[in-house]
Amino acid sequence: MNYAVEVNHLEKSFADFSVIKDVSFSVPFGKVFALLGTNGAGKTTIIRMLTTLLKADSGQIKVAGYDSTNESKEVRNAISLTGQTASVDEILTGRENLILIGNLRHQNEAQKIQELLERFDLIDAADRPVQTYSGGMKRKLDLAMSLLGNPKILFLDEPTTGLDPQARATMWQVIQEIKATGVTIFLTTQYLEEADQLADQVAILNHGKIAVQGSLAEVKTHLPQGQLELTFLHKEDLQKALTLIGGVANEEALTLTVVTDNQVAETTKLLNELQQAQIIISQFEQKQPTLNDVFFDIIEKERGK
């Protein structure tokens, strides 16, 4: 199978500090791949190496089938990159920014630019200086500029950092629309809910190493424990249940959370015990591990070493 991105045994150090340590992963064409990690984990360093802005110390990188070292020009022709901050000229208008990038990429087609302005809901602001745009509008313009040249692979380095919730939701919708056109998207983010919403595959980078990677479902199996959350009408019932079956109680919410290891038999046994003890439950919910649970489990285990 050919991959949009293939990375094998990648390493990178700055002076005596090792930032990326033997990292390998692959990204299928037409998918959204999310690289997760805390600040300083090495996400941006990896993106810079994948986009030919930084040379690796060792390892192999292939992007769109091209070797990033020996075929860097071909790699650059196949990709676009949107960095952590919007790379727009604030003196120019939105339309002029698109024309500028179009000229640089030999894609200065008025119809294409008009389509992008419409697609990103920037028509009304197209002929205003970008310095009058909101943060969300600047990010949308930056993303529109990245699509000039019809890239096969779009790299997005923390594209929603600093945006308000409404602008972030709009950006998520735009990214999903871009994916629907067949463009492969390589996304770095600190927002776990962003990866949950957008990604087909994820990798968690911790201290320069890939701690876990795979589909969302596969990554969540890193934590096998499911949880049963029970809600009670009265504090007395909560206390009785806590004594009977254990767990973690939240007295304010009148809830009790019990680990069930995703076993139906274990859940049924707990509910039967409560019924036999005549402890009234107002509702219960079986919860599976989230990406957030996996991420923090990895981080906390590393801190405990």
mmCIF file with all atom_site columns, N, CA, C and O in Angstrom, residues 16 37 45 49 55 59 105 132 148 150-151 164 168 179 182 185 198 200 216-217 239 243 267 281:
data_model
loop_
_atom_site.group_PDB
_atom_site.id
_atom_site.type_symbol
_atom_site.label_atom_id
_atom_site.label_alt_id
_atom_site.label_comp_id
_atom_site.label_asym_id
_atom_site.label_entity_id
_atom_site.label_seq_id
_atom_site.pdbx_PDB_ins_code
_atom_site.Cartn_x
_atom_site.Cartn_y
_atom_site.Cartn_z
_atom_site.occupancy
_atom_site.B_iso_or_equiv
_atom_site.pdbx_formal_charge
_atom_site.auth_seq_id
_atom_site.auth_comp_id
_atom_site.auth_asym_id
_atom_site.auth_atom_id
_atom_site.pdbx_PDB_model_num
ATOM 1  N N  . ASP A 1 16  ? 22.993  19.116 22.184 1.00 0.00 ? 16  ASP A N  1
ATOM 2  C CA . ASP A 1 16  ? 23.054  17.817 22.856 1.00 0.00 ? 16  ASP A CA 1
ATOM 3  C C  . ASP A 1 16  ? 21.693  17.306 23.298 1.00 0.00 ? 16  ASP A C  1
ATOM 4  O O  . ASP A 1 16  ? 21.590  16.293 23.986 1.00 0.00 ? 16  ASP A O  1
ATOM 5  N N  . GLY A 1 37  ? 0.235   15.717 21.459 1.00 0.00 ? 37  GLY A N  1
ATOM 6  C CA . GLY A 1 37  ? 1.327   15.802 22.422 1.00 0.00 ? 37  GLY A CA 1
ATOM 7  C C  . GLY A 1 37  ? 1.277   17.123 23.171 1.00 0.00 ? 37  GLY A C  1
ATOM 8  O O  . GLY A 1 37  ? 0.626   18.072 22.746 1.00 0.00 ? 37  GLY A O  1
ATOM 9  N N  . THR A 1 45  ? 8.450   20.113 15.334 1.00 0.00 ? 45  THR A N  1
ATOM 10 C CA . THR A 1 45  ? 9.725   19.652 14.771 1.00 0.00 ? 45  THR A CA 1
ATOM 11 C C  . THR A 1 45  ? 9.479   18.585 13.713 1.00 0.00 ? 45  THR A C  1
ATOM 12 O O  . THR A 1 45  ? 10.088  18.601 12.634 1.00 0.00 ? 45  THR A O  1
ATOM 13 N N  . MET A 1 49  ? 10.200  18.792 9.557  1.00 0.00 ? 49  MET A N  1
ATOM 14 C CA . MET A 1 49  ? 10.987  17.812 8.811  1.00 0.00 ? 49  MET A CA 1
ATOM 15 C C  . MET A 1 49  ? 10.173  17.222 7.660  1.00 0.00 ? 49  MET A C  1
ATOM 16 O O  . MET A 1 49  ? 10.696  17.017 6.558  1.00 0.00 ? 49  MET A O  1
ATOM 17 N N  . LYS A 1 55  ? 16.071  19.458 8.297  1.00 0.00 ? 55  LYS A N  1
ATOM 18 C CA . LYS A 1 55  ? 16.641  18.162 7.950  1.00 0.00 ? 55  LYS A CA 1
ATOM 19 C C  . LYS A 1 55  ? 16.705  17.251 9.171  1.00 0.00 ? 55  LYS A C  1
ATOM 20 O O  . LYS A 1 55  ? 17.081  17.683 10.251 1.00 0.00 ? 55  LYS A O  1
ATOM 21 N N  . GLY A 1 59  ? 17.112  8.609  9.671  1.00 0.00 ? 59  GLY A N  1
ATOM 22 C CA . GLY A 1 59  ? 15.776  8.109  9.377  1.00 0.00 ? 59  GLY A CA 1
ATOM 23 C C  . GLY A 1 59  ? 15.357  8.465  7.963  1.00 0.00 ? 59  GLY A C  1
ATOM 24 O O  . GLY A 1 59  ? 16.043  9.195  7.249  1.00 0.00 ? 59  GLY A O  1
ATOM 25 N N  . ARG A 1 105 ? 2.557   30.355 -6.691 1.00 0.00 ? 105 ARG A N  1
ATOM 26 C CA . ARG A 1 105 ? 2.340   28.931 -6.998 1.00 0.00 ? 105 ARG A CA 1
ATOM 27 C C  . ARG A 1 105 ? 1.884   28.720 -8.434 1.00 0.00 ? 105 ARG A C  1
ATOM 28 O O  . ARG A 1 105 ? 1.489   27.613 -8.805 1.00 0.00 ? 105 ARG A O  1
ATOM 29 N N  . THR A 1 132 ? -8.320  44.125 9.532  1.00 0.00 ? 132 THR A N  1
ATOM 30 C CA . THR A 1 132 ? -9.672  44.312 10.090 1.00 0.00 ? 132 THR A CA 1
ATOM 31 C C  . THR A 1 132 ? -10.356 42.973 10.372 1.00 0.00 ? 132 THR A C  1
ATOM 32 O O  . THR A 1 132 ? -11.469 42.955 10.880 1.00 0.00 ? 132 THR A O  1
ATOM 33 N N  . LEU A 1 148 ? -4.534  26.780 -2.581 1.00 0.00 ? 148 LEU A N  1
ATOM 34 C CA . LEU A 1 148 ? -4.131  27.158 -3.933 1.00 0.00 ? 148 LEU A CA 1
ATOM 35 C C  . LEU A 1 148 ? -3.027  26.209 -4.398 1.00 0.00 ? 148 LEU A C  1
ATOM 36 O O  . LEU A 1 148 ? -2.077  25.946 -3.668 1.00 0.00 ? 148 LEU A O  1
ATOM 37 N N  . ASN A 1 150 ? -3.868  23.118 -5.302 1.00 0.00 ? 150 ASN A N  1
ATOM 38 C CA . ASN A 1 150 ? -4.478  21.790 -5.160 1.00 0.00 ? 150 ASN A CA 1
ATOM 39 C C  . ASN A 1 150 ? -3.520  20.761 -4.556 1.00 0.00 ? 150 ASN A C  1
ATOM 40 O O  . ASN A 1 150 ? -3.153  19.762 -5.191 1.00 0.00 ? 150 ASN A O  1
ATOM 41 N N  . PRO A 1 151 ? -3.093  20.983 -3.318 1.00 0.00 ? 151 PRO A N  1
ATOM 42 C CA . PRO A 1 151 ? -2.149  20.049 -2.683 1.00 0.00 ? 151 PRO A CA 1
ATOM 43 C C  . PRO A 1 151 ? -2.771  18.678 -2.462 1.00 0.00 ? 151 PRO A C  1
ATOM 44 O O  . PRO A 1 151 ? -3.968  18.555 -2.207 1.00 0.00 ? 151 PRO A O  1
ATOM 45 N N  . ASP A 1 164 ? -11.795 31.149 19.407 1.00 0.00 ? 164 ASP A N  1
ATOM 46 C CA . ASP A 1 164 ? -12.909 30.945 20.338 1.00 0.00 ? 164 ASP A CA 1
ATOM 47 C C  . ASP A 1 164 ? -13.676 29.695 19.910 1.00 0.00 ? 164 ASP A C  1
ATOM 48 O O  . ASP A 1 164 ? -13.488 29.179 18.797 1.00 0.00 ? 164 ASP A O  1
ATOM 49 N N  . ARG A 1 168 ? -13.543 27.771 16.307 1.00 0.00 ? 168 ARG A N  1
ATOM 50 C CA . ARG A 1 168 ? -12.945 26.433 16.265 1.00 0.00 ? 168 ARG A CA 1
ATOM 51 C C  . ARG A 1 168 ? -13.904 25.445 15.602 1.00 0.00 ? 168 ARG A C  1
ATOM 52 O O  . ARG A 1 168 ? -13.490 24.628 14.772 1.00 0.00 ? 168 ARG A O  1
ATOM 53 N N  . LYS A 1 179 ? -11.261 17.302 3.664  1.00 0.00 ? 179 LYS A N  1
ATOM 54 C CA . LYS A 1 179 ? -11.036 15.848 3.629  1.00 0.00 ? 179 LYS A CA 1
ATOM 55 C C  . LYS A 1 179 ? -11.962 15.178 2.620  1.00 0.00 ? 179 LYS A C  1
ATOM 56 O O  . LYS A 1 179 ? -11.556 14.258 1.893  1.00 0.00 ? 179 LYS A O  1
ATOM 57 N N  . GLY A 1 182 ? -10.825 14.541 -0.851 1.00 0.00 ? 182 GLY A N  1
ATOM 58 C CA . GLY A 1 182 ? -9.762  13.573 -1.087 1.00 0.00 ? 182 GLY A CA 1
ATOM 59 C C  . GLY A 1 182 ? -8.385  14.003 -0.644 1.00 0.00 ? 182 GLY A C  1
ATOM 60 O O  . GLY A 1 182 ? -7.415  13.252 -0.806 1.00 0.00 ? 182 GLY A O  1
ATOM 61 N N  . ILE A 1 185 ? -4.906  14.980 5.281  1.00 0.00 ? 185 ILE A N  1
ATOM 62 C CA . ILE A 1 185 ? -4.640  16.052 6.245  1.00 0.00 ? 185 ILE A CA 1
ATOM 63 C C  . ILE A 1 185 ? -3.805  15.507 7.399  1.00 0.00 ? 185 ILE A C  1
ATOM 64 O O  . ILE A 1 185 ? -4.170  14.519 8.037  1.00 0.00 ? 185 ILE A O  1
ATOM 65 N N  . LEU A 1 198 ? -12.149 14.878 14.388 1.00 0.00 ? 198 LEU A N  1
ATOM 66 C CA . LEU A 1 198 ? -11.652 14.953 13.021 1.00 0.00 ? 198 LEU A CA 1
ATOM 67 C C  . LEU A 1 198 ? -10.860 13.745 12.535 1.00 0.00 ? 198 LEU A C  1
ATOM 68 O O  . LEU A 1 198 ? -10.886 13.419 11.356 1.00 0.00 ? 198 LEU A O  1
ATOM 69 N N  . ASP A 1 200 ? -9.035  10.163 11.652 1.00 0.00 ? 200 ASP A N  1
ATOM 70 C CA . ASP A 1 200 ? -9.240  8.739  11.384 1.00 0.00 ? 200 ASP A CA 1
ATOM 71 C C  . ASP A 1 200 ? -8.198  7.930  12.140 1.00 0.00 ? 200 ASP A C  1
ATOM 72 O O  . ASP A 1 200 ? -8.480  6.826  12.605 1.00 0.00 ? 200 ASP A O  1
ATOM 73 N N  . LEU A 1 216 ? -8.724  5.569  16.131 1.00 0.00 ? 216 LEU A N  1
ATOM 74 C CA . LEU A 1 216 ? -9.241  6.039  17.422 1.00 0.00 ? 216 LEU A CA 1
ATOM 75 C C  . LEU A 1 216 ? -9.636  4.853  18.303 1.00 0.00 ? 216 LEU A C  1
ATOM 76 O O  . LEU A 1 216 ? -9.328  4.819  19.495 1.00 0.00 ? 216 LEU A O  1
ATOM 77 N N  . ALA A 1 217 ? -10.311 3.867  17.697 1.00 0.00 ? 217 ALA A N  1
ATOM 78 C CA . ALA A 1 217 ? -10.753 2.701  18.468 1.00 0.00 ? 217 ALA A CA 1
ATOM 79 C C  . ALA A 1 217 ? -9.555  1.920  18.998 1.00 0.00 ? 217 ALA A C  1
ATOM 80 O O  . ALA A 1 217 ? -9.548  1.472  20.149 1.00 0.00 ? 217 ALA A O  1
ATOM 81 N N  . GLN A 1 239 ? -24.264 6.391  49.601 1.00 0.00 ? 239 GLN A N  1
ATOM 82 C CA . GLN A 1 239 ? -23.358 5.881  50.624 1.00 0.00 ? 239 GLN A CA 1
ATOM 83 C C  . GLN A 1 239 ? -23.488 4.369  50.796 1.00 0.00 ? 239 GLN A C  1
ATOM 84 O O  . GLN A 1 239 ? -22.495 3.653  50.956 1.00 0.00 ? 239 GLN A O  1
ATOM 85 N N  . THR A 1 243 ? -20.511 1.570  50.012 1.00 0.00 ? 243 THR A N  1
ATOM 86 C CA . THR A 1 243 ? -20.105 0.541  50.980 1.00 0.00 ? 243 THR A CA 1
ATOM 87 C C  . THR A 1 243 ? -20.219 -0.861 50.381 1.00 0.00 ? 243 THR A C  1
ATOM 88 O O  . THR A 1 243 ? -19.373 -1.724 50.617 1.00 0.00 ? 243 THR A O  1
ATOM 89 N N  . THR A 1 267 ? -20.993 -5.753 34.893 1.00 0.00 ? 267 THR A N  1
ATOM 90 C CA . THR A 1 267 ? -22.001 -4.694 35.022 1.00 0.00 ? 267 THR A CA 1
ATOM 91 C C  . THR A 1 267 ? -23.318 -5.265 35.539 1.00 0.00 ? 267 THR A C  1
ATOM 92 O O  . THR A 1 267 ? -23.953 -4.710 36.445 1.00 0.00 ? 267 THR A O  1
ATOM 93 N N  . ILE A 1 281 ? -31.528 3.255  42.067 1.00 0.00 ? 281 ILE A N  1
ATOM 94 C CA . ILE A 1 281 ? -30.693 3.995  41.102 1.00 0.00 ? 281 ILE A CA 1
ATOM 95 C C  . ILE A 1 281 ? -31.622 4.804  40.205 1.00 0.00 ? 281 ILE A C  1
ATOM 96 O O  . ILE A 1 281 ? -32.593 4.272  39.660 1.00 0.00 ? 281 ILE A O  1
#
